[in-house]
PDB file of C-alpha atoms in Angstrom:
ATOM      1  CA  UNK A   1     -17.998  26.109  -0.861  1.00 54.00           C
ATOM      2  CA  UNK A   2     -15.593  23.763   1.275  1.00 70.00           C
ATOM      3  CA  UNK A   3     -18.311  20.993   1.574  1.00 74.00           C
ATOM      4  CA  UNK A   4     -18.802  20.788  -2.372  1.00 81.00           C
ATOM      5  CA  UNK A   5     -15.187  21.512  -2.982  1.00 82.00           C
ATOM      6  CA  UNK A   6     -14.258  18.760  -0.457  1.00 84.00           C
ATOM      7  CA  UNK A   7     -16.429  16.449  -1.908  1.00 87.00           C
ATOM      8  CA  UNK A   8     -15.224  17.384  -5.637  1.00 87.00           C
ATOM      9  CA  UNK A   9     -11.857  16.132  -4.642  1.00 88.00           C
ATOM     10  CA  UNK A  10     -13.134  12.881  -2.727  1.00 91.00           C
ATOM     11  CA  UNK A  11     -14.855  11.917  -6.414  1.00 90.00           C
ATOM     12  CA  UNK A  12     -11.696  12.699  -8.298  1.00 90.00           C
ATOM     13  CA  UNK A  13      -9.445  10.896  -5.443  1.00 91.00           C
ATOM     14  CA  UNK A  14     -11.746   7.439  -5.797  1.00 93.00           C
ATOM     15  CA  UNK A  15     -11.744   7.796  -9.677  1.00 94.00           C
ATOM     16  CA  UNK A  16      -8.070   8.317  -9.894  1.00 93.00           C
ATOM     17  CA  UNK A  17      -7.942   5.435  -7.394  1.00 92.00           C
ATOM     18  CA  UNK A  18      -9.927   3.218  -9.666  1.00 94.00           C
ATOM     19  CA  UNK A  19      -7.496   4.214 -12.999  1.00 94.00           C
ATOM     20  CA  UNK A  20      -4.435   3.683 -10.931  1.00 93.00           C
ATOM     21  CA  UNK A  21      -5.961   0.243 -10.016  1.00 92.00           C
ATOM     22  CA  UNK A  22      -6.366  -0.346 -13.344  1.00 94.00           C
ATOM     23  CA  UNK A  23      -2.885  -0.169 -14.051  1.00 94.00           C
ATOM     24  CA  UNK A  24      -1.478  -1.809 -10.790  1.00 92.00           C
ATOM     25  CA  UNK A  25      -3.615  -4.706 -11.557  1.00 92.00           C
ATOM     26  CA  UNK A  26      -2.228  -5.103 -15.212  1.00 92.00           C
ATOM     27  CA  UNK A  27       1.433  -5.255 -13.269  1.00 92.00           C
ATOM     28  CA  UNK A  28       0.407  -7.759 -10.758  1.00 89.00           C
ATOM     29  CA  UNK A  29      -0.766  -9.867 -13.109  1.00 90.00           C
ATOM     30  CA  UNK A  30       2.395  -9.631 -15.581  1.00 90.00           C
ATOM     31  CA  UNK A  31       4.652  -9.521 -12.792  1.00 88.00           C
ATOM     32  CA  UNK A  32       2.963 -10.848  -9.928  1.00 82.00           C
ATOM     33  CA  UNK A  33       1.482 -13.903 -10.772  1.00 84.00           C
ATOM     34  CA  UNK A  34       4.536 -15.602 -11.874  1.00 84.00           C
ATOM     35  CA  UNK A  35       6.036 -15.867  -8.140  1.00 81.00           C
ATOM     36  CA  UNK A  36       2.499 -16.361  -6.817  1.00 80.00           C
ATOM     37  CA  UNK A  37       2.238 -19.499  -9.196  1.00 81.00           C
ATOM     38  CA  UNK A  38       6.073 -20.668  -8.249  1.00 79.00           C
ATOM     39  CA  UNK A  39       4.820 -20.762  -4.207  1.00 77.00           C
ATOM     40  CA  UNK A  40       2.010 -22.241  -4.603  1.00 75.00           C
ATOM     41  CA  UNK A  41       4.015 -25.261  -6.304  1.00 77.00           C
ATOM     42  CA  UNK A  42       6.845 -25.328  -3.845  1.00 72.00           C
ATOM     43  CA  UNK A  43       4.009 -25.640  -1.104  1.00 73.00           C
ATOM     44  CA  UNK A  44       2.337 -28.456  -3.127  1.00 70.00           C
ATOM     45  CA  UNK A  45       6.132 -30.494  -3.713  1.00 74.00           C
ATOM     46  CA  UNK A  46       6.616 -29.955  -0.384  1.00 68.00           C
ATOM     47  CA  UNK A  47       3.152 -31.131   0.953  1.00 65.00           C
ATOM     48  CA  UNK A  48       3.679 -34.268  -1.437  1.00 71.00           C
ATOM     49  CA  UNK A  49       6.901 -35.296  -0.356  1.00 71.00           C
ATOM     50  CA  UNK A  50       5.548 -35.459   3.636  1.00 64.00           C
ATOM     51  CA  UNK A  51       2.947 -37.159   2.396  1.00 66.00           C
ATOM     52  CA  UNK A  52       4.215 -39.751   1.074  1.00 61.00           C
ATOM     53  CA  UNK A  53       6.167 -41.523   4.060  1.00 61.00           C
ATOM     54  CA  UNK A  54       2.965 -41.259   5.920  1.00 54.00           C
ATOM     55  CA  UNK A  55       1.188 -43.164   2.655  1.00 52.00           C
ATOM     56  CA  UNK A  56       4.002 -45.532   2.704  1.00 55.00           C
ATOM     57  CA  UNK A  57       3.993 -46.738   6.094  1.00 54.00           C
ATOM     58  CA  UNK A  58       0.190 -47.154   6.321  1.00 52.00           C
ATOM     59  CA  UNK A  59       0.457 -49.213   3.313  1.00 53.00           C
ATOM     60  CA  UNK A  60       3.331 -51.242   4.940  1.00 54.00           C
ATOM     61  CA  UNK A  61       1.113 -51.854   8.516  1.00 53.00           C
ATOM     62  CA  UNK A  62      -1.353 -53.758   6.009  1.00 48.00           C
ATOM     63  CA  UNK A  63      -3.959 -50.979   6.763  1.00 47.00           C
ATOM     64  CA  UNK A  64      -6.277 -49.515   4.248  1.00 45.00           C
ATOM     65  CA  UNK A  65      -4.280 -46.642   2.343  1.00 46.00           C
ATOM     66  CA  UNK A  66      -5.106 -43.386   3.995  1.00 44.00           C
ATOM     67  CA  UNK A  67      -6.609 -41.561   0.582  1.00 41.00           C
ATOM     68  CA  UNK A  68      -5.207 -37.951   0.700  1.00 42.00           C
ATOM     69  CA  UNK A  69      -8.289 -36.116   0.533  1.00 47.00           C
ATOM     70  CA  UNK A  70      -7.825 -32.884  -1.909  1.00 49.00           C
ATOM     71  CA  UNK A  71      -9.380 -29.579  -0.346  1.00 53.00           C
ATOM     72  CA  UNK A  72     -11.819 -28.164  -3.126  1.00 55.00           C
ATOM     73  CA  UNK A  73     -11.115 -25.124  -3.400  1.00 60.00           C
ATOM     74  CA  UNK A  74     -14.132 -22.335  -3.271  1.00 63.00           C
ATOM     75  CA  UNK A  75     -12.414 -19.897  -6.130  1.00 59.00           C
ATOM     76  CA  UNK A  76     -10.686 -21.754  -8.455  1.00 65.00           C
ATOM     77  CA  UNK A  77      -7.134 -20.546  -9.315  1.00 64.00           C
ATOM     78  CA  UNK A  78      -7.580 -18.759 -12.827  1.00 66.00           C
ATOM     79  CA  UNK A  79     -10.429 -16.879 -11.518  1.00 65.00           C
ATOM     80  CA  UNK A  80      -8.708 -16.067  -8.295  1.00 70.00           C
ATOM     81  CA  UNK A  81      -5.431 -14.466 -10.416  1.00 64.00           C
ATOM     82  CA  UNK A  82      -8.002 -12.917 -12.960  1.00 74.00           C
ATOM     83  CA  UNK A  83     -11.283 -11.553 -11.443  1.00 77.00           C
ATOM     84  CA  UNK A  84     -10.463 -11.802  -7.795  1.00 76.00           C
ATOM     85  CA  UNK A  85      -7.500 -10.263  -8.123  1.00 82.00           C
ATOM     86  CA  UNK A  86      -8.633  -6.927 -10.203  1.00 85.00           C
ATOM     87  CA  UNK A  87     -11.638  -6.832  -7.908  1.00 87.00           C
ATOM     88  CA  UNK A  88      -9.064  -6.916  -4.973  1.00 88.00           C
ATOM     89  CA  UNK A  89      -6.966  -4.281  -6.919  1.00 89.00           C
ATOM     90  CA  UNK A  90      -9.369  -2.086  -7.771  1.00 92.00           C
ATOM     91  CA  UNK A  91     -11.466  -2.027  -4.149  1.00 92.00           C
ATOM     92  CA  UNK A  92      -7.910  -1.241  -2.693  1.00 91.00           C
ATOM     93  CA  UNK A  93      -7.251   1.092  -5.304  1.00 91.00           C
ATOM     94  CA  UNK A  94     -10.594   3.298  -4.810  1.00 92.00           C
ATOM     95  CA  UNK A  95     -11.085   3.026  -1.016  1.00 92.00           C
ATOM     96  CA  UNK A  96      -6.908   4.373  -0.864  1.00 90.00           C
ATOM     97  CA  UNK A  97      -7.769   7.040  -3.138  1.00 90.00           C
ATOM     98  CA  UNK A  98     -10.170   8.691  -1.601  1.00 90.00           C
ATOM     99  CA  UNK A  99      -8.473   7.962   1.873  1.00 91.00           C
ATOM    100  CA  UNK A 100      -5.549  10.354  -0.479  1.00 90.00           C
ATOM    101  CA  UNK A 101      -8.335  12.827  -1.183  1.00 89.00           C
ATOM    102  CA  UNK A 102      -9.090  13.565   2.142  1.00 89.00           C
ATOM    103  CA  UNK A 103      -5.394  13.860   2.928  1.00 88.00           C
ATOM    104  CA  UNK A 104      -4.949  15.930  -0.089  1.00 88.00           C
ATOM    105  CA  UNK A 105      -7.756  18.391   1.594  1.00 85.00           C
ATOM    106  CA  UNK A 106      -6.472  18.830   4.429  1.00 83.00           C
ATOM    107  CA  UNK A 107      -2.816  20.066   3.493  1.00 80.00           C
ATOM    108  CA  UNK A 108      -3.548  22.146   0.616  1.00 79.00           C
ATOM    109  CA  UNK A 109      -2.325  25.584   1.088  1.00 73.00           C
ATOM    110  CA  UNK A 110      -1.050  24.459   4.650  1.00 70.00           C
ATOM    111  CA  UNK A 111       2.753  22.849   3.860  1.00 69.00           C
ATOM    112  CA  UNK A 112       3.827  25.442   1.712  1.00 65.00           C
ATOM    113  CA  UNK A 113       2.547  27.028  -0.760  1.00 70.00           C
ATOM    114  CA  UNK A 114       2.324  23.745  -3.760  1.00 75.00           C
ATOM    115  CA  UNK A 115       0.109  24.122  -6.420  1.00 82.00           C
ATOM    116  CA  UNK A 116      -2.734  21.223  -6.328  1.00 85.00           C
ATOM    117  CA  UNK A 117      -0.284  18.823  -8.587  1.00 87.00           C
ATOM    118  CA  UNK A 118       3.122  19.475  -6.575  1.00 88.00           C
ATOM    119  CA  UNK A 119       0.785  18.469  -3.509  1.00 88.00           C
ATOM    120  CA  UNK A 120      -1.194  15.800  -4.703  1.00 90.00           C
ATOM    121  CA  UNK A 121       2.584  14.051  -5.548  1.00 91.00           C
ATOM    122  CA  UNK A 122       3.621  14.866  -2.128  1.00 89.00           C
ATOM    123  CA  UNK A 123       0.151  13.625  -0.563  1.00 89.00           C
ATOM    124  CA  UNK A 124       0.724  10.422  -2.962  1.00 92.00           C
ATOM    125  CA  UNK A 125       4.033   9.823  -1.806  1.00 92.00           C
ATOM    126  CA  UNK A 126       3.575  10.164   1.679  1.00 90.00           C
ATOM    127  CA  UNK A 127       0.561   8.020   1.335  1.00 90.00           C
ATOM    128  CA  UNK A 128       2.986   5.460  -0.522  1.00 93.00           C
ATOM    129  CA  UNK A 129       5.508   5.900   2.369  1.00 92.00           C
ATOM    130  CA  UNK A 130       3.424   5.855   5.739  1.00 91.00           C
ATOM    131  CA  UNK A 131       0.831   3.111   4.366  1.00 91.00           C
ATOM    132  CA  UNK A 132       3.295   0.721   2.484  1.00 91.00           C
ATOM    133  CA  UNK A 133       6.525   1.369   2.360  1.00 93.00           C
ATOM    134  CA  UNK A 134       7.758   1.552   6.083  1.00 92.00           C
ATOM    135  CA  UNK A 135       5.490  -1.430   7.269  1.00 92.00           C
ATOM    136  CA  UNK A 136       7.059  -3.661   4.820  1.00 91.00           C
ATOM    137  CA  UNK A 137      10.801  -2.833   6.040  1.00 90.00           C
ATOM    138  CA  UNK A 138       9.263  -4.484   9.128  1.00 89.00           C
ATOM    139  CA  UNK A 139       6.904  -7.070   7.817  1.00 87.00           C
ATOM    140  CA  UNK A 140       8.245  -7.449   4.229  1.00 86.00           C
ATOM    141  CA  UNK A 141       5.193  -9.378   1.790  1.00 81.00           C
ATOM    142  CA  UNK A 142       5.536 -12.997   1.617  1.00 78.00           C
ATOM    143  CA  UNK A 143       3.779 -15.369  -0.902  1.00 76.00           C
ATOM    144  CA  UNK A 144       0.575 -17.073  -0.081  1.00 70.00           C
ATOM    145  CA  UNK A 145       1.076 -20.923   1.188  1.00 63.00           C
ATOM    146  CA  UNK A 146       4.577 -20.136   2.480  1.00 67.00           C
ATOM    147  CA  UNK A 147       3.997 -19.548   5.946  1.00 62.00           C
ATOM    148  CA  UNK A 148       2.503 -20.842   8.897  1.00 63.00           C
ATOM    149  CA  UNK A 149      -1.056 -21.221   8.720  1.00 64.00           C
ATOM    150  CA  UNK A 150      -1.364 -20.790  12.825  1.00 65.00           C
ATOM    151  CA  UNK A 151       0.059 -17.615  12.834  1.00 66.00           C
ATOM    152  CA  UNK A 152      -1.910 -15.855  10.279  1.00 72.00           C
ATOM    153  CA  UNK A 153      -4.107 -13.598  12.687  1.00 74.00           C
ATOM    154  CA  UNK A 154      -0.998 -12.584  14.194  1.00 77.00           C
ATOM    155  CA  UNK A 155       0.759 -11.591  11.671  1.00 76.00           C
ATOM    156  CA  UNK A 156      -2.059  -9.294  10.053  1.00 81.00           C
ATOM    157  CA  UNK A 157      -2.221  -7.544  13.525  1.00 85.00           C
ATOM    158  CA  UNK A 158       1.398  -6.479  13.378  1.00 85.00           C
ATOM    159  CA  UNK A 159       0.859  -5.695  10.425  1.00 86.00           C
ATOM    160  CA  UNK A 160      -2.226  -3.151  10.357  1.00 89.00           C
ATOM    161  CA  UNK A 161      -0.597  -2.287  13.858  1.00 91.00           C
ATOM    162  CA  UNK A 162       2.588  -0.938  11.920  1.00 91.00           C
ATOM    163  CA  UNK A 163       0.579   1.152   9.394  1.00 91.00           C
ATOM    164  CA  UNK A 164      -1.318   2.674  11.966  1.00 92.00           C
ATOM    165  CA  UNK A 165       2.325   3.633  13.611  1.00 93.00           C
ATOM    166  CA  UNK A 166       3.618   5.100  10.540  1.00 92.00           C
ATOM    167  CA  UNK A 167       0.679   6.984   9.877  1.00 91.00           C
ATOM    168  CA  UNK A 168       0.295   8.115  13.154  1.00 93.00           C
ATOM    169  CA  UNK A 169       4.136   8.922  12.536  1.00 92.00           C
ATOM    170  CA  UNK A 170       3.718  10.763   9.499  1.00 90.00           C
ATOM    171  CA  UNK A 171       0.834  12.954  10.977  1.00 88.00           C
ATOM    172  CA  UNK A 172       2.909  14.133  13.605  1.00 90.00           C
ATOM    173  CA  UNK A 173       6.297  14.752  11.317  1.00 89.00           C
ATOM    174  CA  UNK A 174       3.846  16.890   9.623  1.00 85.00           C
ATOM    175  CA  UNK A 175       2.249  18.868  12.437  1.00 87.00           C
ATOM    176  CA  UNK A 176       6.379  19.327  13.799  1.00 88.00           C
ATOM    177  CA  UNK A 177       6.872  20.710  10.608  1.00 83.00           C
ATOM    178  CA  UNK A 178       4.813  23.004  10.754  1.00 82.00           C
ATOM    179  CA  UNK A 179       5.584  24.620  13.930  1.00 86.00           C
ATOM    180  CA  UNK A 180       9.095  24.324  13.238  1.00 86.00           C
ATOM    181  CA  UNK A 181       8.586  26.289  10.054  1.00 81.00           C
ATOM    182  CA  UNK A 182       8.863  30.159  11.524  1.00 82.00           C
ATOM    183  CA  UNK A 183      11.634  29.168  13.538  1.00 86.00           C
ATOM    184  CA  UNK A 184      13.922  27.291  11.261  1.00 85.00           C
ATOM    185  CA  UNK A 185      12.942  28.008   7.733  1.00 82.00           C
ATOM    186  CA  UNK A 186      10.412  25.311   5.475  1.00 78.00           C
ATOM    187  CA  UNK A 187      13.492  23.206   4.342  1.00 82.00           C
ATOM    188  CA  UNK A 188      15.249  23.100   8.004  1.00 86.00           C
ATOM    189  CA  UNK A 189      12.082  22.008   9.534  1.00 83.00           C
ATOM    190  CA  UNK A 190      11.312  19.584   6.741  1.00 85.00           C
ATOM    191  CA  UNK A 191      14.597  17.886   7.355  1.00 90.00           C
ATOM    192  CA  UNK A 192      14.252  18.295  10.888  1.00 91.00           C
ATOM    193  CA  UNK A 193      10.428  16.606  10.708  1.00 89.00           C
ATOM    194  CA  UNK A 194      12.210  14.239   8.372  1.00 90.00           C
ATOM    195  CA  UNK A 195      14.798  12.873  10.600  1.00 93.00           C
ATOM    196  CA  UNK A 196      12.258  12.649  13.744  1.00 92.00           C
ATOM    197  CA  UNK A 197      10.323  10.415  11.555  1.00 92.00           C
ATOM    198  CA  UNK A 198      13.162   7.879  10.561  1.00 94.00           C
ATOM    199  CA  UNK A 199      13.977   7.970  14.331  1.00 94.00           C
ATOM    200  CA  UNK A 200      10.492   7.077  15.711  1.00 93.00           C
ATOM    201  CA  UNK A 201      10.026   4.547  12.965  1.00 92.00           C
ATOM    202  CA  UNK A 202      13.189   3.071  13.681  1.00 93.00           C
ATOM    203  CA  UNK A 203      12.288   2.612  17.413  1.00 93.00           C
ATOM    204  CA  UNK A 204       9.354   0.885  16.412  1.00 90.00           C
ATOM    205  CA  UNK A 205      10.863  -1.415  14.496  1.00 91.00           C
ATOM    206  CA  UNK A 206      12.933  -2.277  17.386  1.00 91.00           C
ATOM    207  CA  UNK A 207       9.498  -2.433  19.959  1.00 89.00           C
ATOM    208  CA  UNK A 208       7.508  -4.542  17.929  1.00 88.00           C
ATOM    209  CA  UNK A 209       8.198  -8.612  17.359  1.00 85.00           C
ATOM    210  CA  UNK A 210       9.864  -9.928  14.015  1.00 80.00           C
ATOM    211  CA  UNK A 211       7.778 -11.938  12.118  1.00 74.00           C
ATOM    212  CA  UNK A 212       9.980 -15.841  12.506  1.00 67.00           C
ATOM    213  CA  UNK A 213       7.668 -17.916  11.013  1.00 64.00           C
ATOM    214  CA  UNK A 214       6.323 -15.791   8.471  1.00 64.00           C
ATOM    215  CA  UNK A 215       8.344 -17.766   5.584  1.00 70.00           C
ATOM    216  CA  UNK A 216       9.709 -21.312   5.829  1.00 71.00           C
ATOM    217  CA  UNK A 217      13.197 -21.702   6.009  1.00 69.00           C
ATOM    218  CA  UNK A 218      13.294 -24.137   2.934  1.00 72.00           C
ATOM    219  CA  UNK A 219      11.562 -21.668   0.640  1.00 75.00           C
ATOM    220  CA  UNK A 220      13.415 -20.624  -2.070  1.00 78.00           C
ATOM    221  CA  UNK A 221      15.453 -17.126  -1.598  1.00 79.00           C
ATOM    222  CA  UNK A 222      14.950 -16.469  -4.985  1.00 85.00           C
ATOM    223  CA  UNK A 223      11.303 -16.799  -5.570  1.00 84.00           C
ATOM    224  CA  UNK A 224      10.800 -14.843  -2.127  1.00 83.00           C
ATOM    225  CA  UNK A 225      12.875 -11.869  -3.630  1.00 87.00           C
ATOM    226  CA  UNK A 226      11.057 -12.020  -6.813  1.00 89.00           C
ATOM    227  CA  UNK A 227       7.778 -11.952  -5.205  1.00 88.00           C
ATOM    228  CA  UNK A 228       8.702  -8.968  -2.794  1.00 88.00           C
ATOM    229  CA  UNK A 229      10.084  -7.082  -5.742  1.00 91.00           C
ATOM    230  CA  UNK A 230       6.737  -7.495  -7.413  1.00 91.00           C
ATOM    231  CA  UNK A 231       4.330  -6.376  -4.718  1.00 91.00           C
ATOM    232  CA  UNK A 232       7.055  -3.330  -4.639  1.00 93.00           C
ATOM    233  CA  UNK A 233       6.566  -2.081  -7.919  1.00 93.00           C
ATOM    234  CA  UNK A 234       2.653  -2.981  -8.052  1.00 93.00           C
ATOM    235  CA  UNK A 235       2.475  -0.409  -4.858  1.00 93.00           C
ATOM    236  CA  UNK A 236       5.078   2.423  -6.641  1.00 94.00           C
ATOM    237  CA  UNK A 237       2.780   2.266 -10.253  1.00 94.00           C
ATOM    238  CA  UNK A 238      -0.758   2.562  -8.325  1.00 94.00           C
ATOM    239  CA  UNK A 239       0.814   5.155  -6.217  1.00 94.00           C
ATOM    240  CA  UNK A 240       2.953   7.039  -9.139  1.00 95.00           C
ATOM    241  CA  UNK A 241      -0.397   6.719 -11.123  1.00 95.00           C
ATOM    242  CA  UNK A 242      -2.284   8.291  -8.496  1.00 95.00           C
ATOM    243  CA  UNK A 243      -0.569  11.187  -7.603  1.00 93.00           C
ATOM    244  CA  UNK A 244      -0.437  12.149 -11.685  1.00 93.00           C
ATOM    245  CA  UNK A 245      -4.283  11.682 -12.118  1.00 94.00           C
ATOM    246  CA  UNK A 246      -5.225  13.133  -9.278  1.00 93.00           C
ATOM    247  CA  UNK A 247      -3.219  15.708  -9.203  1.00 91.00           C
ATOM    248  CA  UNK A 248      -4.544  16.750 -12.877  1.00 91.00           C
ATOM    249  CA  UNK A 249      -8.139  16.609 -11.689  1.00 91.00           C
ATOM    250  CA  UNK A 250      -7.461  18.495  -8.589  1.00 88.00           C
ATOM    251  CA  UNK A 251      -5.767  21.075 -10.064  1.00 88.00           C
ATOM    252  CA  UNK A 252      -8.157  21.146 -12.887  1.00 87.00           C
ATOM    253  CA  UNK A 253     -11.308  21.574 -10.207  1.00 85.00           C
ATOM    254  CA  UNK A 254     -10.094  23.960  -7.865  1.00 82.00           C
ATOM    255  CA  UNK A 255      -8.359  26.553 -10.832  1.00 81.00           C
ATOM    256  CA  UNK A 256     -12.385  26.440 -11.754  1.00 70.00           C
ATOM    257  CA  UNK A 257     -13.594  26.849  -8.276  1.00 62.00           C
ATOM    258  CA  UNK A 258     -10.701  29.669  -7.620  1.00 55.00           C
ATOM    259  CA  UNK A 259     -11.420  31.577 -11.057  1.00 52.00           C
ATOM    260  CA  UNK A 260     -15.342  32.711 -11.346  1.00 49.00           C
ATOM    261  CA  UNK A 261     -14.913  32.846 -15.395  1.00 45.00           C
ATOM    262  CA  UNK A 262     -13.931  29.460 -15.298  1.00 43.00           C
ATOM    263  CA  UNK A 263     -10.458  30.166 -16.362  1.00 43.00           C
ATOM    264  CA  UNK A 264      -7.899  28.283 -15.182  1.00 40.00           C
ATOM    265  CA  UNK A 265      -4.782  29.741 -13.752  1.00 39.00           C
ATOM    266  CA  UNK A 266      -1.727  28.894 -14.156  1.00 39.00           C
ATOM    267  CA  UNK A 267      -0.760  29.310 -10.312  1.00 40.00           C
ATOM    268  CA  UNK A 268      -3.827  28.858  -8.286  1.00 41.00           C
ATOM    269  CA  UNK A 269      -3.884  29.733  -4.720  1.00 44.00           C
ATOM    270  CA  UNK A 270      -6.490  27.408  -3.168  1.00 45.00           C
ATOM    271  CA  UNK A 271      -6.578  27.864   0.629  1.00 43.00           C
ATOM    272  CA  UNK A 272      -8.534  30.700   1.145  1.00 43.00           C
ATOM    273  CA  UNK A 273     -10.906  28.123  -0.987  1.00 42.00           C
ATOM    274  CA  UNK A 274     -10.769  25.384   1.312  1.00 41.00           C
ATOM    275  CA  UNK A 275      -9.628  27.350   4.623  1.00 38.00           C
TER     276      UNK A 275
END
C-alpha cells in the first residue's frame, strides 16, 4: 500500500509539475523575454562600440580590415525564446514536481495534522523557499550576455552550492521542529525552527563569496531589476500552480486510498496510510 500510494503521488507531483510549467512558461515568455531581448542588445551596442576603435586603427596602419567574424549561432533566437524555452520550462517543471512529491510523502501526517491540500501548499512553499528563493538573496538571476564569460563555472557552483545549503537548512528546521513540538507547543517550535533557519541562512550568506562580476557595472539598473522581477514571478506562478494542482490530486488519491467505498472524506487522515 505505501509503494503504490507513493508512487500515485510521484505521477500526480510530475503531472502537476508539467501544468504548472505550462503556465510559468506562458509568463516567461510575456514577461520574461522582454528583458532577455533588452540584454542581449546592450551586450551587442556594447560589443560594437569596442569594436570599432580596434576596426579603425587597423584601417589607419594601412593593414587589411580585420572582418569581425559573426559567431553562428547553433539555436537561433526565436526558437531559443519559443521551443527551447518551454522545453526548458517544462523539464524543470516535471523533474521539481516530482522532487515535491517525494517531499510531500514524506511529511504527510508528520508536521501536524494538514489535510493533503494544506500540506501540499506548505510542501510547495517550502520547496519555493529552500530551492529558489533564499539562493537568489545571495546570487540574485542576472540576464544572459551580461556577465563575465570566465566566470561562468564558478558562478553555477555557488550557486547549486547555496541550494544544497538551504535545503539542507530546511531539512533540519524541520526535523528541530519536530522535536521541539512536545516541549514547546507546534506554533512555538515552528517559530523557533523558523528563526534557526533565517539564522543559519544568514551565516551562510556571510561564509560564501559575493558574486562581483556577475553583472557589468555599465548595465542598465533598470533592465537588471526588470529581469530579476520576472524570473521572480515565473518561480511564485509555477510554484503557486503547483501546490493547487497537486494538492487537488493528492487529496483526491489518498481520500480514495483512505475510504474502501471510494468515498471521499472530507477530512482524511492519511498517515496510518503512508506510515
Amino acid at each position: 500500500m505505501y509503494a503504490s500510494t507513493v508512487r500515485g503521488l510521484l505521477v500526480r507531483g510530475m503531472l502537476a509539475g508539467l501544468i504548472a510549467g505550462l503556465f510559468a512558461f506562458a509568463v516567461a515568455y510575456v514577461v520574461g523575454e522582454p528583458p532577455v531581448r533588452g540584454s542581449i542588445a546592450v551586450e551587442e551596442a556594447t560589443a560594437a562600440k569596442e569594436a570599432a576603435p580596434a576596426a579603425g586603427h587597423a584601417g589607419h596602419g594601412g593593414g587589411a580590415p580585420a572582418a569581425a567574424e559573426e559567431e553562428v549561432e547553433l539555436v537561433s533566437r526565436p526558437v531559443q525564446s519559443t521551443v527551447g524555452l518551454a522545453t526548458g520550462v517544462l523539464v524543470y517543471g516535471v523533474a521539481l514536481g516530482g522532487i515535491a512529491s517525494l517531499a510531500f510523502s514524506f511529511v504527510l501526517g508528520r508536521v501536524g495534522g494538514f489535510s493533503p491540500r494544506a500540506t501540499a501548499a506548505l510542501t510547495a512553499a517550502g520547496a519555493f523557499t529552500t530551492v529558489y528563493l533564499v539562493p537568489f538573496l545571495k546570487y540574485p538571476a542576472s540576464p544572459p550576455a551580461v556577465g563575465n564569460p570566465d566566470t561562468i563555472g564558478q558562478r553555477t557552483t555557488l550557486f547549486f552550492l547555496m541550494i544544497l545549503l538551504s535545503v539542507l537548512l530546511g531539512v533540519g528546521a524541520i526535523i528541530l521542529g519536530r522535536r521541539l513540538a512536545p516541549r514547546l507547543g507546534n506554533w512555538n517550535a515552528t517559530l523557533t525552527a523558523g528563526a534557526g533557519f533565517v539564522v543559519a541562512a544568514a551565516l551562510a550568506f556571510l561564509v560564501l563569496p559575493d558574486n562581483t562580476d556577475a553583472v557589468k557595472p555599465e548595465f542598465p539598473a533598470a533592465l537588471l531589476w526588470e529581469f530579476r522581477v520576472a524570473s521572480v514571478t515565473v518561480q511564485v506562478v509555477m510554484w503557486v500552480v503547483f501546490g493547487i494542482v497537486f494538492g487537488v490530486l493528492a487529496q483526491r488519491l489518498l481520500a480514495h486510498r483512505t475510504d474502501p467505498a471510494g468515498a471521499e472524506t472530507a477530512a482524511p487522515q492519511p498517515a496510518p496510510a503512508l506510515g
